[in-house]
Amino acid sequence: MAINVRNSGEKINLEELLEYEVPLSDHTTIHTGGKADCAAHPSDFEELRSLLSYAEEQQMKVTVLGGGSNCLISDNGIEGLTIVTTHLTRLHISGELFCVRCGLSLDRAIDRSIEAGLSGLENLGGIPGTIGGAIFGNSGANNVQTSDLLYYVDYMTLDGKLHRMQTHADEFSYRKSPFSDHRDFIMYEAGFRLIPTIQTSDARLRKEEAKRKRKLDGQYDNPSLGCVFKNPPGHVAGKLIEECNLKGMQIGGAAISNRHGNIITNFNGKATSQNIFDLIAHIQAVVQKEQHITLEPEIQFIGRW
Ligand SMILES: Cc1cc2nc3c(=O)[nH]c(=O)nc-3n(C[C@H](O)[C@H](O)[C@H](O)COP(=O)(O)OP(=O)(O)OC[C@H]3O[C@@H](n4cnc5c(N)ncnc54)[C@H](O)[C@@H]3O)c2cc1C
């Protein structure tokens, strides 16, 4: 049965879109966490708008999930509606403007930009996750931040209205964007002003090299969320953790990586999100006591914490 949706010219079959009691451990790269009360994977603008309209009518809390590579999802799940963006993947190119839906994986987007003779994003190669997640936390690597070439972001507010934010690099900082404090903004499309290049094979090599370095570092060996803490000004979080002799420490199935102090892994596939949460709290307490430095998590805590 099709449900009529308010403020929409079209009828979208929400019953086909909505799923209930959806296990989320496969929606995060660390493979922990409970269920979404209700989840949906919109694949276009109208579906997204209809879902928001439905959530507003039903007074459901809305949570957005991209690739789940920076989110620790509570074992008690996520209340309300979880919108998973990974089916929002279209892109179009106009000259040097590379316009991409926010659910496309960053890695795939880089490949597509190079195929189109555009460069600039290669150093971000191998970062898991989506364009939306990369903008939210201003992901960066190898001296490039997502904000460097970002030109605009189209986002929806919970009332289903679409807005355009013309972005400026100075509104972004280390792991922070104008979206970080707005969990009620759902990024739909982003435009990057890239650099035209005829040296596409060089760009491809740079991207593959960035990814290869991550593989060599063992970043993909065990499920993780990448770096757990931000680097405090003047310090490297992983080094502080290592200096406190915490590498290798375990709580349940969660362990501090032996290779990188700032990475927690689900080493035996049996960790709970609570194990990871407890390990994070322990690291913070020890580093505070021994080094007098407060470590701030880089990861997002999602759901019923
Ligand atoms: C092995 C590994 C290596 C990593 N290396 C790096 C690195 O080098 N540099 C780095 O910066 N990060 C790194 N990360 C962290 C992570 O991959 C990035 O932060 C990534 O950009 C997150 O994207 P995501 O789609 O997975 O976001 P998610 O984890 O799904 O979400 C993160 C936050 O963004 C919000 N969000 C996501 N999409 C949208 C949207 N469309 N609209 C509104 N809000 C949205 C979510 O609500 C959440 O609050 C690494 C992670 C792993 C597992």
XYZ file of C-alpha atoms and ligand atoms in Angstrom:
358
model
C 0.000 0.000 0.000
C 1.391 3.403 -0.940
C 1.465 5.929 1.876
C 0.607 9.475 0.926
C 3.448 11.781 1.690
C 2.927 15.381 2.721
C 4.468 18.171 0.647
C 5.400 15.866 -2.184
C 4.081 15.909 -5.710
C 4.733 12.226 -5.987
C 3.668 9.206 -4.034
C 6.641 7.314 -2.779
C 6.067 3.827 -1.488
C 7.538 4.288 1.951
C 6.701 0.745 2.948
C 9.217 -0.452 0.383
C 11.824 1.979 1.675
C 11.460 1.496 5.412
C 12.984 -1.455 7.235
C 12.563 -2.183 10.918
C 14.901 -3.569 13.571
C 17.863 -3.359 11.192
C 21.181 -4.735 12.525
C 23.795 -2.030 12.069
C 27.044 -3.857 12.735
C 27.515 -4.340 8.989
C 26.999 -0.619 8.484
C 30.102 0.338 10.417
C 33.709 -0.572 9.692
C 34.297 -1.760 13.277
C 31.324 -4.164 13.080
C 29.734 -3.452 16.449
C 26.493 -1.852 17.594
C 22.813 -2.654 17.936
C 19.831 -2.225 15.657
C 18.152 0.755 14.071
C 14.495 0.973 15.124
C 13.861 1.895 11.523
C 16.255 2.462 8.597
C 16.103 3.460 4.949
C 18.492 3.820 2.018
C 17.083 6.638 -0.138
C 18.470 6.696 -3.656
C 17.245 10.077 -4.827
C 16.084 13.486 -3.734
C 12.353 12.652 -3.623
C 12.898 9.554 -1.509
C 15.050 11.498 0.928
C 12.502 14.271 1.172
C 9.655 11.823 1.669
C 11.522 10.067 4.448
C 12.143 13.345 6.242
C 8.526 14.314 5.850
C 7.447 10.945 7.262
C 9.866 11.272 10.204
C 8.519 14.736 10.946
C 4.914 13.491 10.844
C 5.737 10.570 13.123
C 7.981 12.736 15.330
C 10.878 10.349 14.814
C 14.442 11.312 15.581
C 16.586 11.240 12.416
C 20.167 9.963 12.357
C 22.377 9.991 9.267
C 24.886 7.261 8.552
C 27.325 7.212 5.641
C 29.949 4.488 5.463
C 30.040 4.143 9.262
C 33.835 4.445 9.280
C 33.845 7.160 11.928
C 30.819 6.153 14.036
C 30.586 4.090 17.188
C 26.984 2.876 17.254
C 25.539 2.076 20.682
C 24.850 -1.590 21.479
C 21.367 -0.346 22.369
C 20.823 0.711 18.774
C 19.573 3.918 17.213
C 16.163 5.325 17.984
C 13.831 6.649 15.313
C 14.816 6.698 11.652
C 18.369 6.026 10.466
C 18.997 7.321 6.971
C 21.838 5.422 5.319
C 23.151 7.526 2.444
C 25.115 4.919 0.508
C 22.578 4.673 -2.334
C 22.886 8.414 -3.059
C 25.748 8.012 -5.496
C 25.124 9.955 -8.707
C 27.557 12.513 -9.995
C 27.852 15.029 -12.795
C 30.719 17.058 -14.087
C 30.660 20.516 -15.539
C 34.104 21.723 -16.598
C 36.215 21.645 -13.461
C 33.175 21.396 -11.181
C 32.824 17.869 -9.876
C 29.341 17.471 -8.351
C 28.690 14.324 -6.400
C 25.912 12.951 -4.208
C 27.034 12.624 -0.633
C 26.632 8.852 -0.321
C 29.244 7.988 -2.936
C 32.380 6.533 -1.413
C 35.237 9.018 -1.312
C 37.564 6.470 -2.869
C 35.200 5.844 -5.786
C 34.674 9.587 -6.219
C 38.435 10.083 -6.540
C 38.576 7.374 -9.227
C 35.731 9.008 -11.118
C 37.340 12.456 -10.924
C 40.606 11.111 -12.338
C 38.715 9.308 -15.135
C 37.215 12.718 -15.977
C 40.665 14.353 -16.160
C 40.331 16.184 -12.830
C 42.765 15.997 -9.968
C 43.197 17.305 -6.420
C 41.641 14.648 -4.198
C 44.156 11.821 -4.777
C 45.979 12.217 -1.451
C 42.751 11.221 0.302
C 42.874 7.815 -1.435
C 42.005 4.851 0.751
C 40.038 6.762 3.414
C 36.945 4.603 3.888
C 33.560 6.293 3.968
C 31.432 8.611 1.916
C 31.672 12.150 0.610
C 29.160 13.272 3.289
C 31.193 11.703 6.098
C 34.381 13.241 4.731
C 32.829 16.717 4.674
C 31.213 16.312 8.125
C 34.555 15.665 9.835
C 36.713 17.452 7.248
C 38.671 14.261 6.664
C 42.265 14.712 5.733
C 45.448 12.880 4.889
C 48.839 13.613 3.353
C 48.433 17.396 3.781
C 45.087 17.555 1.986
C 41.763 18.214 3.723
C 38.348 17.601 2.191
C 37.557 21.312 2.514
C 40.534 22.388 0.369
C 38.706 22.048 -2.960
C 35.117 22.011 -1.735
C 32.966 24.659 -3.428
C 29.387 24.084 -2.280
C 27.259 21.665 -0.300
C 23.544 21.133 -0.896
C 21.920 19.903 2.285
C 18.427 19.260 3.551
C 16.983 20.376 6.827
C 14.527 18.157 8.682
C 11.599 20.058 7.185
C 12.620 18.668 3.779
C 13.895 22.014 2.434
C 17.033 22.047 0.312
C 19.713 24.682 0.976
C 23.015 25.518 -0.678
C 26.059 26.423 1.388
C 28.837 28.080 -0.557
C 31.805 26.842 1.384
C 34.992 28.657 2.349
C 38.081 26.835 3.565
C 38.360 29.095 6.626
C 35.009 27.814 7.963
C 36.607 24.388 8.265
C 39.417 23.312 10.531
C 41.138 20.143 11.702
C 38.373 17.447 11.731
C 35.700 20.124 11.943
C 33.196 21.532 9.466
C 30.134 23.766 9.673
C 28.170 20.474 9.657
C 29.898 19.004 12.730
C 27.587 20.940 15.055
C 24.478 20.319 12.926
C 23.370 16.725 13.107
C 20.051 17.977 11.722
C 21.600 18.860 8.320
C 21.578 16.054 5.785
C 24.127 16.616 3.066
C 22.774 15.663 -0.338
C 25.271 16.848 -2.923
C 28.702 18.452 -2.870
C 30.568 20.359 -5.559
C 34.357 20.342 -5.692
C 36.370 22.701 -7.879
C 39.085 20.366 -9.111
C 42.170 20.882 -11.208
C 42.054 19.869 -14.878
C 44.928 17.541 -15.725
C 46.124 15.577 -18.705
C 48.501 13.642 -16.422
C 45.776 11.248 -15.317
C 48.193 8.358 -14.901
C 50.246 10.446 -12.430
C 47.096 11.291 -10.485
C 46.102 7.619 -10.425
C 49.570 6.663 -9.177
C 49.363 9.253 -6.377
C 46.018 7.871 -5.291
C 47.158 4.248 -5.395
C 50.322 5.171 -3.499
C 48.269 6.812 -0.726
C 46.156 3.663 -0.489
C 49.159 1.334 -0.634
C 50.787 3.144 2.305
C 47.650 2.533 4.377
C 47.692 -1.157 3.492
C 51.363 -1.402 4.458
C 50.553 0.356 7.764
C 48.067 -2.460 8.446
C 45.131 -0.029 8.571
C 42.790 -2.525 6.928
C 43.975 -5.644 8.790
C 41.328 -5.544 11.535
C 37.953 -3.821 11.789
C 38.436 -0.303 13.197
C 37.266 3.290 12.947
C 40.686 4.660 12.032
C 42.057 7.171 14.526
C 39.909 7.388 17.635
C 41.241 10.680 19.042
C 42.094 14.037 17.537
C 45.700 15.081 17.850
C 45.820 17.644 20.672
C 47.588 20.892 19.626
C 51.343 20.229 19.495
C 50.988 16.487 20.165
C 50.295 13.250 18.340
C 47.557 11.261 20.095
C 48.995 7.871 19.077
C 52.392 8.770 20.506
C 50.896 9.935 23.826
C 49.027 6.618 24.100
C 52.167 4.662 23.237
C 54.174 6.592 25.856
C 51.646 5.471 28.463
C 52.404 1.843 27.464
C 48.814 1.259 26.458
C 49.405 -0.367 23.054
C 47.964 -3.868 22.963
C 45.644 -3.285 25.928
C 42.301 -5.102 25.595
C 38.822 -4.810 27.035
C 36.626 -7.677 25.839
C 37.082 -7.929 22.084
C 38.433 -4.380 21.755
C 42.185 -3.791 21.647
C 44.504 -0.858 21.159
C 46.426 -1.708 18.000
C 49.994 -2.881 18.539
C 51.004 -0.935 15.433
C 49.229 2.366 16.064
C 48.318 3.697 19.506
C 45.404 5.769 18.188
C 43.566 2.844 16.595
C 41.215 0.512 18.461
C 40.362 -2.732 16.691
C 37.634 -5.308 17.040
C 40.428 -7.889 16.903
C 38.401 -11.090 17.284
C 35.131 -9.898 15.792
C 33.488 -10.199 19.222
C 33.884 -6.668 20.577
C 30.850 -4.732 21.704
C 30.550 -0.986 21.327
C 30.595 -0.820 25.130
C 34.030 -2.560 25.135
C 35.310 0.132 22.767
C 33.668 2.916 24.772
C 35.272 1.603 27.984
C 38.673 1.366 26.322
C 38.336 4.960 25.095
C 37.450 6.137 28.623
C 40.415 4.209 30.048
C 42.848 5.736 27.529
C 41.541 9.222 28.299
C 41.933 8.687 32.055
C 45.480 7.318 31.781
C 46.711 10.004 29.364
C 45.128 12.691 31.530
C 46.800 11.306 34.665
C 50.218 10.639 33.191
C 50.547 13.355 30.556
C 48.045 15.963 31.823
C 46.528 16.151 28.352
C 42.838 15.741 27.482
C 42.219 13.513 24.485
C 39.116 14.455 22.515
C 37.478 11.695 20.454
C 37.530 12.166 16.691
C 34.852 9.502 16.247
C 31.123 10.169 16.579
C 28.961 8.374 19.144
C 25.672 7.488 17.526
C 22.475 6.056 19.014
C 21.302 5.389 22.577
C 24.420 6.091 24.627
C 41.020 2.280 8.241
C 40.539 3.700 8.401
C 41.348 4.762 8.034
C 40.922 6.073 8.186
N 41.748 7.094 7.808
C 41.355 8.369 7.949
C 42.212 9.451 7.562
O 43.322 9.257 7.079
N 41.749 10.709 7.728
C 40.513 10.971 8.243
O 40.160 12.147 8.355
N 39.676 9.978 8.605
C 40.070 8.688 8.475
N 39.229 7.672 8.863
C 37.913 7.988 9.456
C 36.734 7.972 8.457
O 36.987 7.089 7.399
C 36.430 9.347 7.895
O 36.106 10.220 8.934
C 35.283 9.285 6.878
O 35.302 10.437 6.107
C 33.912 9.108 7.495
O 32.969 8.917 6.457
P 31.701 7.976 6.653
O 30.850 8.091 5.456
O 32.131 6.614 7.019
O 31.005 8.693 7.873
P 30.114 8.035 9.005
O 30.988 7.297 9.962
O 28.989 7.291 8.431
O 29.563 9.339 9.708
C 30.427 10.237 10.370
C 29.592 11.468 10.767
O 29.198 12.134 9.577
C 27.790 12.279 9.544
N 27.372 12.152 8.139
C 27.757 11.212 7.243
N 27.174 11.448 6.045
C 26.404 12.551 6.209
C 25.528 13.288 5.348
N 25.325 12.939 4.069
N 24.886 14.366 5.859
C 25.066 14.737 7.153
N 25.869 14.078 8.013
C 26.531 13.008 7.542
C 27.242 11.166 10.421
O 25.970 11.497 10.941
C 28.306 11.099 11.510
O 28.052 12.059 12.507
C 39.639 6.343 8.723
C 38.810 5.260 9.089
C 39.250 3.957 8.936
C 38.338 2.826 9.320
